[in-house]
Coordinates of C-alpha atoms and ligand atoms in Angstrom, one line a residue:
Chain A
M1 CA 64.7 -15.8 83.4
S2 CA 67.4 -15.1 86.0
N3 CA 65.5 -12.3 87.6
R4 CA 62.4 -14.4 87.9
L5 CA 64.2 -17.3 89.6
S6 CA 66.7 -15.4 91.7
G7 CA 68.1 -12.0 92.5
P8 CA 66.4 -8.8 93.5
L9 CA 62.8 -8.3 92.3
D10 CA 61.1 -5.0 92.9
D11 CA 57.5 -6.0 92.3
V12 CA 57.1 -9.6 93.4
T13 CA 53.3 -9.4 93.3
G14 CA 53.2 -7.8 89.8
D15 CA 55.7 -10.4 88.6
A16 CA 53.2 -13.1 89.8
G17 CA 50.6 -11.6 87.4
Y18 CA 48.6 -9.1 89.5
E19 CA 47.9 -5.9 87.8
A20 CA 46.6 -3.6 90.5
H21 CA 47.6 -4.9 93.9
P22 CA 48.3 -3.7 97.4
E23 CA 51.8 -3.1 98.7
R24 CA 53.9 -6.1 99.6
M25 CA 53.3 -6.8 103.3
G26 CA 55.7 -8.4 105.7
F27 CA 57.0 -9.1 109.2
F28 CA 59.9 -7.5 110.9
T29 CA 60.8 -9.6 113.9
D30 CA 63.0 -7.6 116.2
T31 CA 64.4 -10.3 118.5
S32 CA 66.2 -7.8 120.7
V33 CA 62.9 -7.0 122.4
C34 CA 61.4 -10.5 122.4
I35 CA 60.6 -11.7 126.0
G36 CA 59.8 -15.3 125.1
C37 CA 56.2 -15.1 126.2
K38 CA 55.0 -17.2 123.2
A39 CA 51.9 -15.1 122.8
C40 CA 52.5 -15.3 119.1
E41 CA 52.5 -19.1 119.1
V42 CA 49.3 -19.2 121.0
A43 CA 47.5 -16.5 118.9
C44 CA 48.5 -18.2 115.7
K45 CA 47.2 -21.6 116.9
E46 CA 43.9 -20.1 118.1
W47 CA 43.2 -18.0 115.0
N48 CA 44.3 -20.5 112.4
F49 CA 42.9 -23.5 114.2
V50 CA 46.3 -25.3 114.2
P51 CA 46.2 -28.6 115.9
E52 CA 48.4 -29.7 118.8
D53 CA 51.9 -30.5 117.9
G54 CA 52.8 -33.1 120.5
L55 CA 53.5 -32.4 124.1
L56 CA 57.1 -33.0 125.1
L57 CA 59.7 -31.8 127.5
T58 CA 62.8 -31.3 125.4
G59 CA 65.3 -29.8 127.8
M60 CA 66.0 -27.1 125.3
S61 CA 65.6 -24.2 127.6
Y62 CA 62.0 -23.1 127.5
D63 CA 61.5 -24.4 124.0
N64 CA 59.2 -27.4 123.8
T65 CA 57.9 -26.4 120.4
Q66 CA 61.3 -27.2 118.9
Q67 CA 60.7 -26.1 115.3
L68 CA 58.4 -24.7 112.7
D69 CA 56.3 -27.4 111.1
A70 CA 52.9 -28.2 109.8
N71 CA 51.4 -27.7 113.3
S72 CA 53.6 -24.8 114.5
W73 CA 53.6 -21.7 112.3
R74 CA 55.4 -19.5 114.9
H75 CA 58.2 -20.9 116.9
V76 CA 59.9 -19.1 119.7
A77 CA 63.5 -20.2 120.0
F78 CA 65.3 -19.9 123.4
V79 CA 69.1 -19.8 123.7
E80 CA 70.8 -19.4 127.0
Q81 CA 74.4 -18.2 126.6
T82 CA 76.9 -17.6 129.4
K83 CA 79.4 -15.0 128.7
P84 CA 81.7 -12.9 130.9
V85 CA 80.3 -9.4 131.5
Q86 CA 82.8 -6.6 131.7
A87 CA 82.5 -4.9 135.1
P88 CA 81.4 -2.3 135.7
S89 CA 78.8 -2.9 133.1
P90 CA 78.1 0.3 131.2
T91 CA 74.8 1.9 131.7
V92 CA 73.1 2.2 128.4
N93 CA 70.2 4.3 127.5
T94 CA 67.9 1.6 126.4
S95 CA 64.8 2.8 124.5
A96 CA 61.5 2.5 126.1
S97 CA 60.6 -0.6 124.2
T98 CA 63.7 -2.6 125.2
D99 CA 62.8 -2.2 128.9
L100 CA 59.5 -4.0 128.6
G101 CA 59.5 -6.9 130.9
M102 CA 62.9 -8.4 129.9
P103 CA 63.5 -11.6 131.9
T104 CA 66.6 -10.1 133.5
V105 CA 68.3 -11.4 136.6
G106 CA 70.1 -8.7 138.4
L107 CA 70.7 -5.1 137.4
P108 CA 68.9 -3.7 134.4
G109 CA 70.8 -1.8 131.8
A110 CA 73.4 -4.4 131.0
Q111 CA 75.4 -4.0 127.9
D112 CA 73.2 -6.3 125.8
P113 CA 69.4 -5.9 125.7
Q114 CA 69.0 -9.6 126.3
A115 CA 71.9 -9.9 128.8
A116 CA 71.6 -10.1 132.5
D117 CA 74.3 -9.2 135.0
N118 CA 74.8 -12.2 137.4
G119 CA 78.0 -11.8 139.3
D120 CA 80.9 -12.3 137.0
I121 CA 79.1 -14.7 134.7
G122 CA 76.4 -13.1 132.6
V123 CA 73.5 -15.1 131.3
R124 CA 72.3 -13.9 128.0
W125 CA 69.0 -15.0 126.7
L126 CA 68.4 -15.1 123.0
M127 CA 64.7 -15.4 122.1
S128 CA 63.4 -15.2 118.6
S129 CA 60.0 -15.9 117.1
D130 CA 60.6 -17.7 113.9
V131 CA 58.1 -17.9 111.0
C132 CA 57.8 -18.6 107.3
K133 CA 60.0 -16.1 105.4
H134 CA 57.5 -15.5 102.6
C135 CA 60.5 -15.4 100.3
T136 CA 60.8 -13.2 97.2
H137 CA 61.9 -16.3 95.3
A138 CA 60.1 -19.0 97.2
A139 CA 61.4 -22.5 96.4
C140 CA 58.3 -24.1 97.8
L141 CA 56.1 -22.2 95.3
D142 CA 58.5 -22.8 92.4
V143 CA 58.6 -26.5 92.8
C144 CA 54.9 -27.1 93.6
P145 CA 53.6 -29.2 90.7
T146 CA 49.9 -28.7 91.4
G147 CA 49.8 -24.9 91.7
S148 CA 48.6 -25.3 95.2
L149 CA 51.2 -22.9 96.6
F150 CA 50.6 -19.4 95.2
R151 CA 51.6 -15.8 95.6
T152 CA 48.8 -13.6 97.1
E153 CA 48.0 -10.1 96.2
F154 CA 50.0 -9.1 99.3
G155 CA 53.1 -10.7 98.0
T156 CA 52.9 -13.6 100.5
V157 CA 53.1 -17.3 99.9
V158 CA 50.1 -19.5 100.7
V159 CA 49.0 -23.1 100.3
Q160 CA 45.6 -23.8 98.8
Q161 CA 44.5 -26.7 100.9
D162 CA 41.8 -27.8 98.4
I163 CA 44.5 -28.4 95.7
C164 CA 47.5 -29.8 97.6
N165 CA 47.9 -33.5 96.9
G166 CA 50.6 -34.0 99.4
C167 CA 53.4 -34.7 96.9
G168 CA 55.8 -33.4 99.5
Y169 CA 58.1 -31.6 97.0
C170 CA 57.9 -28.2 98.8
V171 CA 59.2 -29.8 102.1
P172 CA 62.8 -30.4 101.1
A173 CA 62.8 -27.4 98.7
C174 CA 62.4 -24.8 101.4
P175 CA 65.9 -23.6 102.4
Y176 CA 64.7 -22.6 105.9
G177 CA 63.0 -25.9 106.7
V178 CA 59.6 -24.3 107.3
I179 CA 56.9 -26.1 105.4
D180 CA 56.0 -29.6 106.5
Q181 CA 53.5 -32.3 105.9
R182 CA 50.7 -33.0 108.5
K183 CA 51.2 -36.8 108.8
D184 CA 47.6 -37.8 109.5
D185 CA 46.3 -35.5 106.8
G186 CA 48.8 -35.9 104.0
R187 CA 48.8 -32.3 103.0
V188 CA 51.3 -29.6 103.9
F189 CA 50.7 -26.6 106.1
K190 CA 52.5 -23.4 107.0
C191 CA 52.1 -19.7 108.0
T192 CA 49.7 -17.8 105.7
M193 CA 50.5 -14.5 107.2
C194 CA 46.9 -14.7 108.2
Y195 CA 45.7 -14.2 104.7
D196 CA 42.1 -14.0 105.8
R197 CA 42.8 -11.2 108.3
L198 CA 44.9 -9.3 105.7
G199 CA 42.0 -9.4 103.4
V200 CA 39.8 -7.4 105.8
G201 CA 42.6 -5.0 106.7
E202 CA 43.5 -6.6 110.0
Q203 CA 47.1 -7.5 111.0
P204 CA 48.2 -11.1 111.5
A205 CA 47.3 -12.7 114.8
C206 CA 50.9 -13.0 116.0
A207 CA 51.8 -9.4 115.4
K208 CA 48.6 -8.3 117.1
A209 CA 49.3 -10.4 120.2
C210 CA 53.0 -9.5 120.6
P211 CA 53.2 -7.3 123.7
T212 CA 56.6 -5.9 123.0
E213 CA 56.3 -5.2 119.3
S214 CA 59.0 -7.7 118.6
I215 CA 56.8 -8.8 115.8
Q216 CA 56.0 -5.8 113.5
F217 CA 53.7 -6.1 110.6
G218 CA 53.4 -3.6 107.7
P219 CA 54.4 -2.7 104.2
L220 CA 57.8 -4.4 103.6
D221 CA 59.5 -1.2 102.4
E222 CA 58.6 0.6 105.6
L223 CA 59.7 -2.3 107.7
R224 CA 63.0 -2.4 106.0
E225 CA 63.6 1.3 106.8
R226 CA 62.5 0.9 110.3
A227 CA 64.8 -2.1 110.8
Q228 CA 67.7 -0.2 109.4
Q229 CA 67.2 2.6 111.9
R230 CA 66.8 0.1 114.7
V231 CA 70.0 -1.8 114.0
E232 CA 71.9 1.5 113.7
R233 CA 70.6 2.6 117.1
L234 CA 71.7 -0.7 118.6
H235 CA 75.1 -0.3 117.1
E236 CA 75.4 3.2 118.6
Q237 CA 74.5 1.7 121.9
G238 CA 77.5 -0.6 121.6
I239 CA 75.6 -3.7 120.7
D240 CA 77.7 -4.6 117.8
E241 CA 76.4 -8.1 117.3
A242 CA 73.0 -6.8 116.2
R243 CA 72.4 -7.6 112.6
L244 CA 69.5 -7.9 110.1
Y245 CA 68.8 -11.2 108.6
G246 CA 66.8 -11.7 105.4
E247 CA 66.2 -8.0 104.7
S248 CA 68.5 -7.7 101.7
P249 CA 67.0 -8.2 98.2
D250 CA 70.5 -9.2 97.2
D251 CA 70.6 -12.4 99.3
G252 CA 70.1 -15.9 98.0
V253 CA 66.3 -15.8 98.0
G254 CA 65.9 -12.2 96.8
G255 CA 65.1 -11.1 100.3
D256 CA 62.5 -12.3 102.8
G257 CA 59.0 -11.0 103.2
A258 CA 59.5 -11.8 106.9
F259 CA 63.0 -10.8 108.1
F260 CA 64.7 -10.5 111.5
L261 CA 67.0 -8.5 113.7
L262 CA 69.3 -11.0 115.4
L263 CA 71.8 -10.8 118.2
D264 CA 74.0 -13.7 117.1
E265 CA 74.7 -15.7 114.0
P266 CA 71.5 -17.1 112.3
E267 CA 72.5 -20.8 112.8
V268 CA 72.5 -20.2 116.6
Y269 CA 68.7 -19.6 116.2
G270 CA 68.4 -22.6 113.8
M271 CA 68.4 -20.6 110.6
P272 CA 70.7 -21.1 107.6
P273 CA 73.5 -18.5 107.4
D274 CA 73.4 -18.2 103.6
P275 CA 70.1 -19.7 102.2
V276 CA 69.7 -19.9 98.4
V277 CA 66.6 -20.6 96.5
T278 CA 67.3 -24.0 94.8
T279 CA 65.7 -22.9 91.5
R280 CA 68.5 -20.4 91.0
D281 CA 70.5 -23.3 89.5
L282 CA 67.5 -25.0 87.8
A283 CA 68.4 -23.9 84.2
A284 CA 71.9 -25.5 84.7
M285 CA 70.3 -28.6 86.1
W286 CA 68.0 -29.0 83.1
R287 CA 71.0 -28.5 80.8
Q288 CA 72.8 -31.3 82.7
A289 CA 69.8 -33.6 82.5
G290 CA 69.5 -32.9 78.8
A291 CA 73.1 -33.6 78.1
A292 CA 72.8 -36.9 80.1
A293 CA 69.7 -37.9 78.2
L294 CA 71.6 -37.2 74.9
T295 CA 74.5 -39.3 76.1
L296 CA 72.1 -42.1 76.9
T297 CA 70.5 -42.0 73.5
V298 CA 73.9 -42.0 71.7
G299 CA 75.0 -44.8 73.9
V300 CA 72.0 -46.9 73.0
A301 CA 72.5 -46.1 69.3
L302 CA 76.2 -47.0 69.5
S303 CA 75.5 -50.3 71.1
F304 CA 74.0 -51.5 67.9
V305 CA 77.0 -50.5 65.8
G306 CA 79.9 -52.8 65.3
R307 CA 80.1 -56.6 65.7
S308 CA 77.0 -58.3 64.5
R309 CA 75.1 -59.9 67.4
Chain B
M1 CA 80.5 -24.2 95.8
G2 CA 83.6 -22.2 95.0
R3 CA 87.0 -23.4 95.9
R4 CA 86.2 -26.9 97.0
D5 CA 88.3 -29.4 95.3
G6 CA 88.6 -32.3 97.8
A7 CA 92.1 -31.4 98.8
V8 CA 91.1 -29.1 101.6
V9 CA 89.0 -30.8 104.3
P10 CA 86.8 -28.1 105.6
D11 CA 86.7 -27.3 109.3
A12 CA 83.7 -29.1 110.8
E13 CA 83.4 -26.6 113.6
F14 CA 79.9 -25.0 113.5
R15 CA 77.2 -23.6 115.6
S16 CA 73.6 -24.8 115.7
Y17 CA 70.4 -24.6 117.6
Y18 CA 70.7 -27.6 120.0
G19 CA 72.1 -29.6 117.1
R20 CA 68.7 -29.7 115.4
P21 CA 68.4 -30.0 111.7
I22 CA 67.8 -26.7 109.8
L23 CA 66.1 -28.3 106.9
K24 CA 63.1 -30.5 106.8
K25 CA 63.9 -34.1 105.8
P26 CA 62.1 -35.1 102.6
V27 CA 58.8 -36.8 103.4
W28 CA 59.1 -39.0 100.3
K29 CA 58.8 -42.7 101.3
Q30 CA 61.0 -45.7 100.9
P31 CA 60.9 -47.9 99.0
D32 CA 58.5 -45.9 96.8
V33 CA 60.8 -43.2 95.6
P34 CA 64.1 -45.1 95.1
L35 CA 62.1 -47.8 93.4
Y36 CA 60.6 -45.3 91.1
L37 CA 64.0 -43.8 90.2
W38 CA 65.1 -47.4 89.3
L39 CA 62.0 -48.3 87.3
G40 CA 61.8 -45.0 85.5
G41 CA 65.5 -45.4 84.4
I42 CA 64.9 -48.9 83.1
A43 CA 61.7 -48.0 81.4
G44 CA 63.1 -45.0 79.6
T45 CA 66.2 -46.7 78.4
S46 CA 64.3 -49.8 77.3
A47 CA 62.1 -47.7 75.0
A48 CA 65.2 -46.5 73.2
L49 CA 66.6 -49.9 73.1
A50 CA 63.4 -51.3 71.6
E51 CA 63.7 -49.0 68.6
G52 CA 67.3 -50.1 68.0
A53 CA 66.2 -53.7 68.3
R54 CA 63.4 -53.1 65.7
L55 CA 65.8 -51.4 63.3
S56 CA 68.4 -54.1 63.6
D57 CA 65.8 -56.9 63.5
R58 CA 66.2 -58.5 66.9
P59 CA 62.6 -59.6 67.7
A60 CA 63.3 -61.1 71.1
L61 CA 65.2 -58.0 72.3
E62 CA 62.5 -55.8 70.9
R63 CA 59.8 -57.7 72.7
V64 CA 61.5 -57.6 76.1
A65 CA 62.4 -53.9 75.8
R66 CA 58.9 -52.9 74.8
L67 CA 57.4 -54.9 77.7
A68 CA 60.0 -53.4 80.1
A69 CA 59.2 -49.9 79.0
A70 CA 55.4 -50.4 79.5
A71 CA 55.7 -52.3 82.7
G72 CA 58.4 -50.1 84.3
S73 CA 56.5 -46.9 83.7
G74 CA 53.2 -48.4 84.7
I75 CA 54.5 -49.8 88.0
G76 CA 56.5 -46.6 88.4
S77 CA 53.3 -44.5 88.1
I78 CA 51.5 -46.6 90.7
V79 CA 54.4 -46.3 93.1
L80 CA 54.5 -42.5 92.7
V81 CA 50.7 -42.2 93.3
H82 CA 51.1 -44.3 96.4
D83 CA 53.7 -41.9 97.7
L84 CA 51.4 -38.9 97.6
G85 CA 49.9 -37.7 100.9
R86 CA 46.5 -37.6 99.1
P87 CA 46.7 -40.3 96.4
E88 CA 43.1 -39.6 95.3
R89 CA 44.2 -36.2 94.1
F90 CA 46.9 -37.5 91.8
L91 CA 45.2 -35.9 88.8
N92 CA 46.1 -32.5 90.3
M93 CA 49.6 -33.3 89.0
L94 CA 48.3 -32.5 85.5
R95 CA 46.4 -29.4 86.6
V96 CA 49.2 -27.1 85.5
F97 CA 52.5 -27.3 83.6
K98 CA 55.5 -25.7 85.3
V99 CA 59.1 -25.8 84.1
T100 CA 60.2 -24.6 87.6
S101 CA 58.8 -27.8 89.0
P102 CA 60.7 -31.0 87.9
L103 CA 57.8 -32.9 89.4
S104 CA 55.4 -31.2 87.1
V105 CA 57.6 -31.7 84.1
G106 CA 58.1 -35.3 85.2
S107 CA 54.4 -36.0 85.7
W108 CA 53.7 -34.9 82.1
L109 CA 56.7 -36.8 80.8
L110 CA 55.7 -40.0 82.7
A111 CA 52.0 -39.7 81.6
G112 CA 53.0 -39.3 78.0
F113 CA 55.7 -41.9 78.1
S114 CA 53.7 -44.6 79.8
T115 CA 50.8 -44.1 77.4
A116 CA 53.1 -44.4 74.4
A117 CA 55.0 -47.3 75.8
S118 CA 51.8 -49.2 76.7
V119 CA 50.3 -48.6 73.2
S120 CA 53.5 -49.7 71.6
A121 CA 53.8 -52.9 73.7
A122 CA 50.1 -53.8 73.3
S123 CA 50.3 -53.3 69.5
H124 CA 53.5 -55.3 69.3
E125 CA 52.1 -58.2 71.4
T126 CA 48.8 -58.4 69.6
A127 CA 50.1 -57.5 66.1
R128 CA 47.3 -55.0 65.8
L129 CA 47.3 -51.3 64.7
R130 CA 50.9 -51.6 63.5
P131 CA 51.2 -48.0 62.3
V132 CA 49.9 -46.6 65.6
G133 CA 52.2 -48.9 67.5
R134 CA 55.2 -47.8 65.4
L135 CA 54.4 -44.2 66.1
A136 CA 53.9 -44.9 69.8
G137 CA 57.2 -46.8 70.0
F138 CA 59.0 -43.9 68.4
A139 CA 57.4 -41.4 70.8
A140 CA 58.4 -43.6 73.8
A141 CA 61.9 -43.8 72.5
T142 CA 62.1 -40.0 72.3
L143 CA 60.6 -39.4 75.8
G144 CA 62.5 -42.3 77.4
P145 CA 66.0 -40.8 77.9
P146 CA 64.6 -37.6 79.5
L147 CA 62.5 -39.8 81.7
A148 CA 65.6 -41.6 82.8
T149 CA 67.5 -38.5 83.7
Y150 CA 64.9 -35.9 84.8
T151 CA 64.7 -37.7 88.2
A152 CA 68.2 -36.4 89.0
V153 CA 66.8 -32.8 88.6
L154 CA 63.9 -33.9 90.8
L155 CA 66.3 -34.6 93.7
A156 CA 68.8 -31.9 92.9
N157 CA 66.2 -29.1 92.8
T158 CA 65.8 -29.1 96.6
A159 CA 67.7 -27.5 99.5
V160 CA 69.0 -31.0 100.4
P161 CA 72.8 -30.3 100.4
A162 CA 74.0 -33.7 99.1
W163 CA 71.5 -33.6 96.3
H164 CA 71.6 -30.0 95.3
E165 CA 75.3 -29.6 95.2
A166 CA 75.6 -32.8 93.1
Y167 CA 73.4 -31.4 90.4
R168 CA 76.1 -31.6 87.8
E169 CA 76.9 -35.3 88.3
L170 CA 73.6 -36.8 89.3
P171 CA 72.0 -36.8 85.8
F172 CA 75.0 -38.7 84.4
L173 CA 75.1 -41.1 87.4
F174 CA 71.4 -41.8 86.8
A175 CA 71.9 -42.2 83.0
G176 CA 74.7 -44.7 83.7
S177 CA 72.8 -46.5 86.3
A178 CA 69.7 -46.8 84.1
T179 CA 71.8 -48.0 81.1
A180 CA 73.5 -50.6 83.1
A181 CA 70.3 -51.9 84.6
T182 CA 68.6 -52.0 81.2
G183 CA 71.5 -53.9 79.7
G184 CA 71.3 -56.2 82.6
L185 CA 67.6 -56.9 82.2
A186 CA 68.0 -57.7 78.5
M187 CA 71.0 -60.0 79.2
L188 CA 68.8 -61.8 81.7
A189 CA 65.7 -62.1 79.5
V190 CA 66.9 -62.3 75.9
P191 CA 68.7 -65.2 74.3
V192 CA 72.4 -64.5 74.2
A193 CA 72.5 -64.5 70.4
E194 CA 70.4 -61.4 70.3
A195 CA 71.8 -59.7 73.4
G196 CA 75.0 -58.2 71.9
P197 CA 73.8 -54.6 72.1
A198 CA 72.5 -55.3 75.7
R199 CA 76.0 -56.4 76.8
R200 CA 77.7 -53.4 75.2
L201 CA 75.1 -51.2 76.8
A202 CA 75.7 -52.7 80.2
V203 CA 79.4 -52.2 80.0
A204 CA 79.0 -48.6 78.8
G205 CA 76.5 -47.9 81.6
V206 CA 78.7 -49.2 84.3
A207 CA 81.6 -47.1 83.0
L208 CA 79.4 -43.9 83.0
D209 CA 78.0 -44.8 86.4
L210 CA 81.5 -45.2 87.9
A211 CA 82.9 -42.1 86.3
A212 CA 80.0 -39.9 87.4
E213 CA 80.2 -41.3 90.9
H214 CA 83.9 -40.7 91.1
R215 CA 83.5 -37.1 89.9
L216 CA 80.7 -36.5 92.4
E217 CA 82.7 -37.8 95.3
S218 CA 85.8 -35.8 94.4
R219 CA 84.1 -32.6 93.6
L220 CA 81.7 -32.4 96.6
G221 CA 84.3 -32.3 99.4
M222 CA 82.5 -32.5 102.7
L223 CA 79.2 -33.2 101.1
A224 CA 80.6 -36.4 99.6
E225 CA 80.6 -37.8 103.2
P226 CA 76.9 -38.8 103.2
Y227 CA 77.6 -40.8 100.0
Q228 CA 80.6 -42.6 101.7
Q229 CA 79.5 -43.2 105.2
Q230 CA 76.9 -45.3 107.0
R231 CA 74.3 -47.2 105.0
P232 CA 74.5 -45.2 101.8
G233 CA 78.3 -45.7 101.7
R234 CA 77.9 -49.5 102.2
F235 CA 75.2 -49.6 99.5
L236 CA 77.3 -47.7 97.0
R237 CA 80.3 -50.0 97.7
A238 CA 78.1 -53.0 97.2
A239 CA 76.7 -51.5 94.0
R240 CA 80.1 -50.9 92.7
G241 CA 81.0 -54.6 93.3
L242 CA 77.9 -55.8 91.6
N243 CA 78.3 -53.4 88.7
L244 CA 81.9 -54.5 88.1
A245 CA 81.0 -58.1 88.3
G246 CA 78.1 -57.6 85.9
A247 CA 80.3 -55.8 83.4
A248 CA 83.0 -58.4 83.7
G249 CA 80.4 -61.1 83.1
A250 CA 79.1 -59.2 80.0
V251 CA 82.6 -58.9 78.5
L252 CA 83.9 -62.4 79.4
G253 CA 80.9 -64.7 79.6
G254 CA 78.3 -63.0 77.5
R255 CA 77.9 -66.1 75.3
S256 CA 77.0 -68.3 78.3
R257 CA 73.4 -68.4 79.4
A258 CA 74.2 -68.9 83.0
V259 CA 76.8 -66.1 83.2
S260 CA 74.5 -63.8 81.2
S261 CA 71.7 -64.3 83.7
L262 CA 73.9 -63.8 86.7
S263 CA 75.5 -60.7 85.3
G264 CA 72.1 -59.3 84.4
L265 CA 70.9 -59.8 88.0
A266 CA 74.0 -58.2 89.4
L267 CA 73.5 -55.2 87.2
L268 CA 69.9 -54.8 88.1
G269 CA 70.8 -55.1 91.8
G270 CA 73.7 -52.7 91.5
S271 CA 71.4 -50.1 90.0
L272 CA 68.7 -50.5 92.6
L273 CA 71.3 -50.2 95.4
T274 CA 72.7 -47.0 93.8
R275 CA 69.2 -45.4 93.8
F276 CA 68.6 -46.3 97.5
A277 CA 72.1 -45.0 98.3
V278 CA 71.6 -41.6 96.6
F279 CA 68.2 -41.2 98.2
Q280 CA 69.5 -42.0 101.7
A281 CA 72.6 -39.9 101.3
G282 CA 70.2 -37.0 100.7
L283 CA 68.2 -37.7 103.9
A284 CA 71.4 -38.0 105.9
S285 CA 72.6 -34.6 104.7
A286 CA 69.3 -32.9 105.5
E287 CA 69.3 -34.3 109.0
D288 CA 72.6 -33.0 110.1
P289 CA 72.9 -29.2 110.4
K290 CA 76.6 -29.5 109.8
Y291 CA 75.9 -30.1 106.1
T292 CA 73.8 -27.0 105.9
V293 CA 75.9 -24.6 108.0
V294 CA 79.5 -25.5 107.1
P295 CA 79.2 -25.3 103.3
Q296 CA 77.2 -22.1 103.5
R297 CA 79.7 -20.5 105.8
E298 CA 82.4 -21.6 103.5
R299 CA 80.5 -20.0 100.6
M300 CA 80.2 -16.8 102.5
R301 CA 83.9 -16.7 103.3
A302 CA 84.8 -17.4 99.7
R303 CA 82.5 -14.5 98.6
E304 CA 84.0 -12.1 101.2
S305 CA 87.6 -13.0 100.3
Q306 CA 86.7 -12.3 96.7
L307 CA 85.4 -8.9 97.6
A308 CA 88.4 -8.1 99.7
Ligands
SF4_401 S1 60.4 -19.8 103.9 FE1 60.1 -21.8 102.9 S2 58.0 -22.2 103.1 FE2 58.3 -20.0 103.5 S3 58.0 -19.0 101.4 FE3 60.2 -19.4 101.7 S4 60.5 -21.4 100.7 FE4 58.3 -21.2 101.1
SF4_402 S1 52.8 -31.0 98.9 FE1 51.1 -29.7 98.2 S2 51.9 -27.6 98.4 FE2 53.7 -29.0 98.5 S3 54.5 -29.1 96.4 FE3 53.1 -30.8 96.7 S4 51.1 -30.1 95.9 FE4 52.4 -28.3 96.3

């Protein structure tokens, strides 16, 4: 039971009952090359016919989308950080892809791929396109009482809209705050990793639209290898804060089907630092509830013992 | 949650994305869901109480308990269906059975329980189909206690920090709260001469409720805050007052009709307030990224220092 509810799981698709199935597909979002163009957000909306999510000026840098929810399945986070830049800033051999249209102010080739040299105060932009993590152990799927949420043959997690009855259980179950209810509809919606496109051998709309290959789509095993190389290269270049997030099968959700390369702590981007699938503790919870029910039964029985009326 | 024993107040310094919540707040509605927690608790406990009343020959107590079990679960089901985003699809709840989903387990439990409790109450009221009624009453008494406590798992099996981390205490808190409320209801509606078990039940329920709540608040460290502050905190303090008053009334004035009725009302109110408080404490903990980030960071530090 433990392996089915938490911990590493090699063949998540096979575990879900598929006999012959394609490789597990995933996203690797390399935020070090994200330029904040939001092409992914737009492509997702267009392809999946996702309705408008309210128009609002938030004052949160360039982020008016604010969060992932029922009507935003990709969300580009913008963080502006000021930090002193050591002068003279070392010239770093950035790879071709990191040079693509970065919104830098001042000299290129600052120490950080998303840093800009601006006198003695550097402005560092962190941009990251967030998405459903398509967890190995997906809490949303575990708790769904109708079977509406299911594991596809690609190892992704998808809502079947004709079955969802809007019970809302998946919403607080997700440790990343991804899935949400569409208020005027009653049902829940989230990223499907473009299940329809995958079915015909196409890549998801966001990955296709991404001009810098910040969003990479492919077999999860390949992506994990590629990400490892990328983070090592960044470390060699002196960018020590580069780290992978969600790539490890040993994490609290058994690894994400959509994982990230980040340049700061996950909570800075609005992601939990140590997410755990809630069902990891479910057996213990049922035991507690059973013991409490037993206590209650004994209590009722004892109340009839003793003094007459 | 490692080394958190209430003595060390964790550092509330944390980073976030513009202070925005990381988790999605439950979309479950008020008063629907807290009301269901309360009704389910009373219905489940009442079904067990009814069997005791039958065996000990207390007809008035038995009648009230059977009616409470049927009505509580019936109204509870309506409230739950009303809470759905697509109420017309409520039957999809019985499309599959999943132990990993407390809501699936609970739907089956509630469906079975309310059927059994209704049959038992109807048979008892009309004096028809006695053997079937007996069997149904027994079935309801068996399903009742789990019905009263599974709701704690329903809340705890989420990423909501104040609910999830309280998974050890919540079932006992709910069992205590349900027992106190059921005792209270019977004290209110049953002649004092037959209400002895109800009074003892009420006192025991209050004791369990208070003990579980105390344990929860001392074990949860920072995550106890949502239970202590703002509206949930006020509700829980008021509930404690009502519960203690109700229990005192049961012990000291149980033979008085007036005191019994007032105590019963206090206990019912105390339980209802407790359910609202627990529900709202969860919402508050989901809304503030502090409760997501700080405990997780602490967990990571504990893991690292264990490795080192
Ligand atoms: S990130 Fe949330 S919504 Fe996506 S699969 Fe994991 S639990 Fe489900
Ligand atoms: S809201 Fe829909 S998808 Fe989410 S748990 Fe309920 S039935 Fe499943």
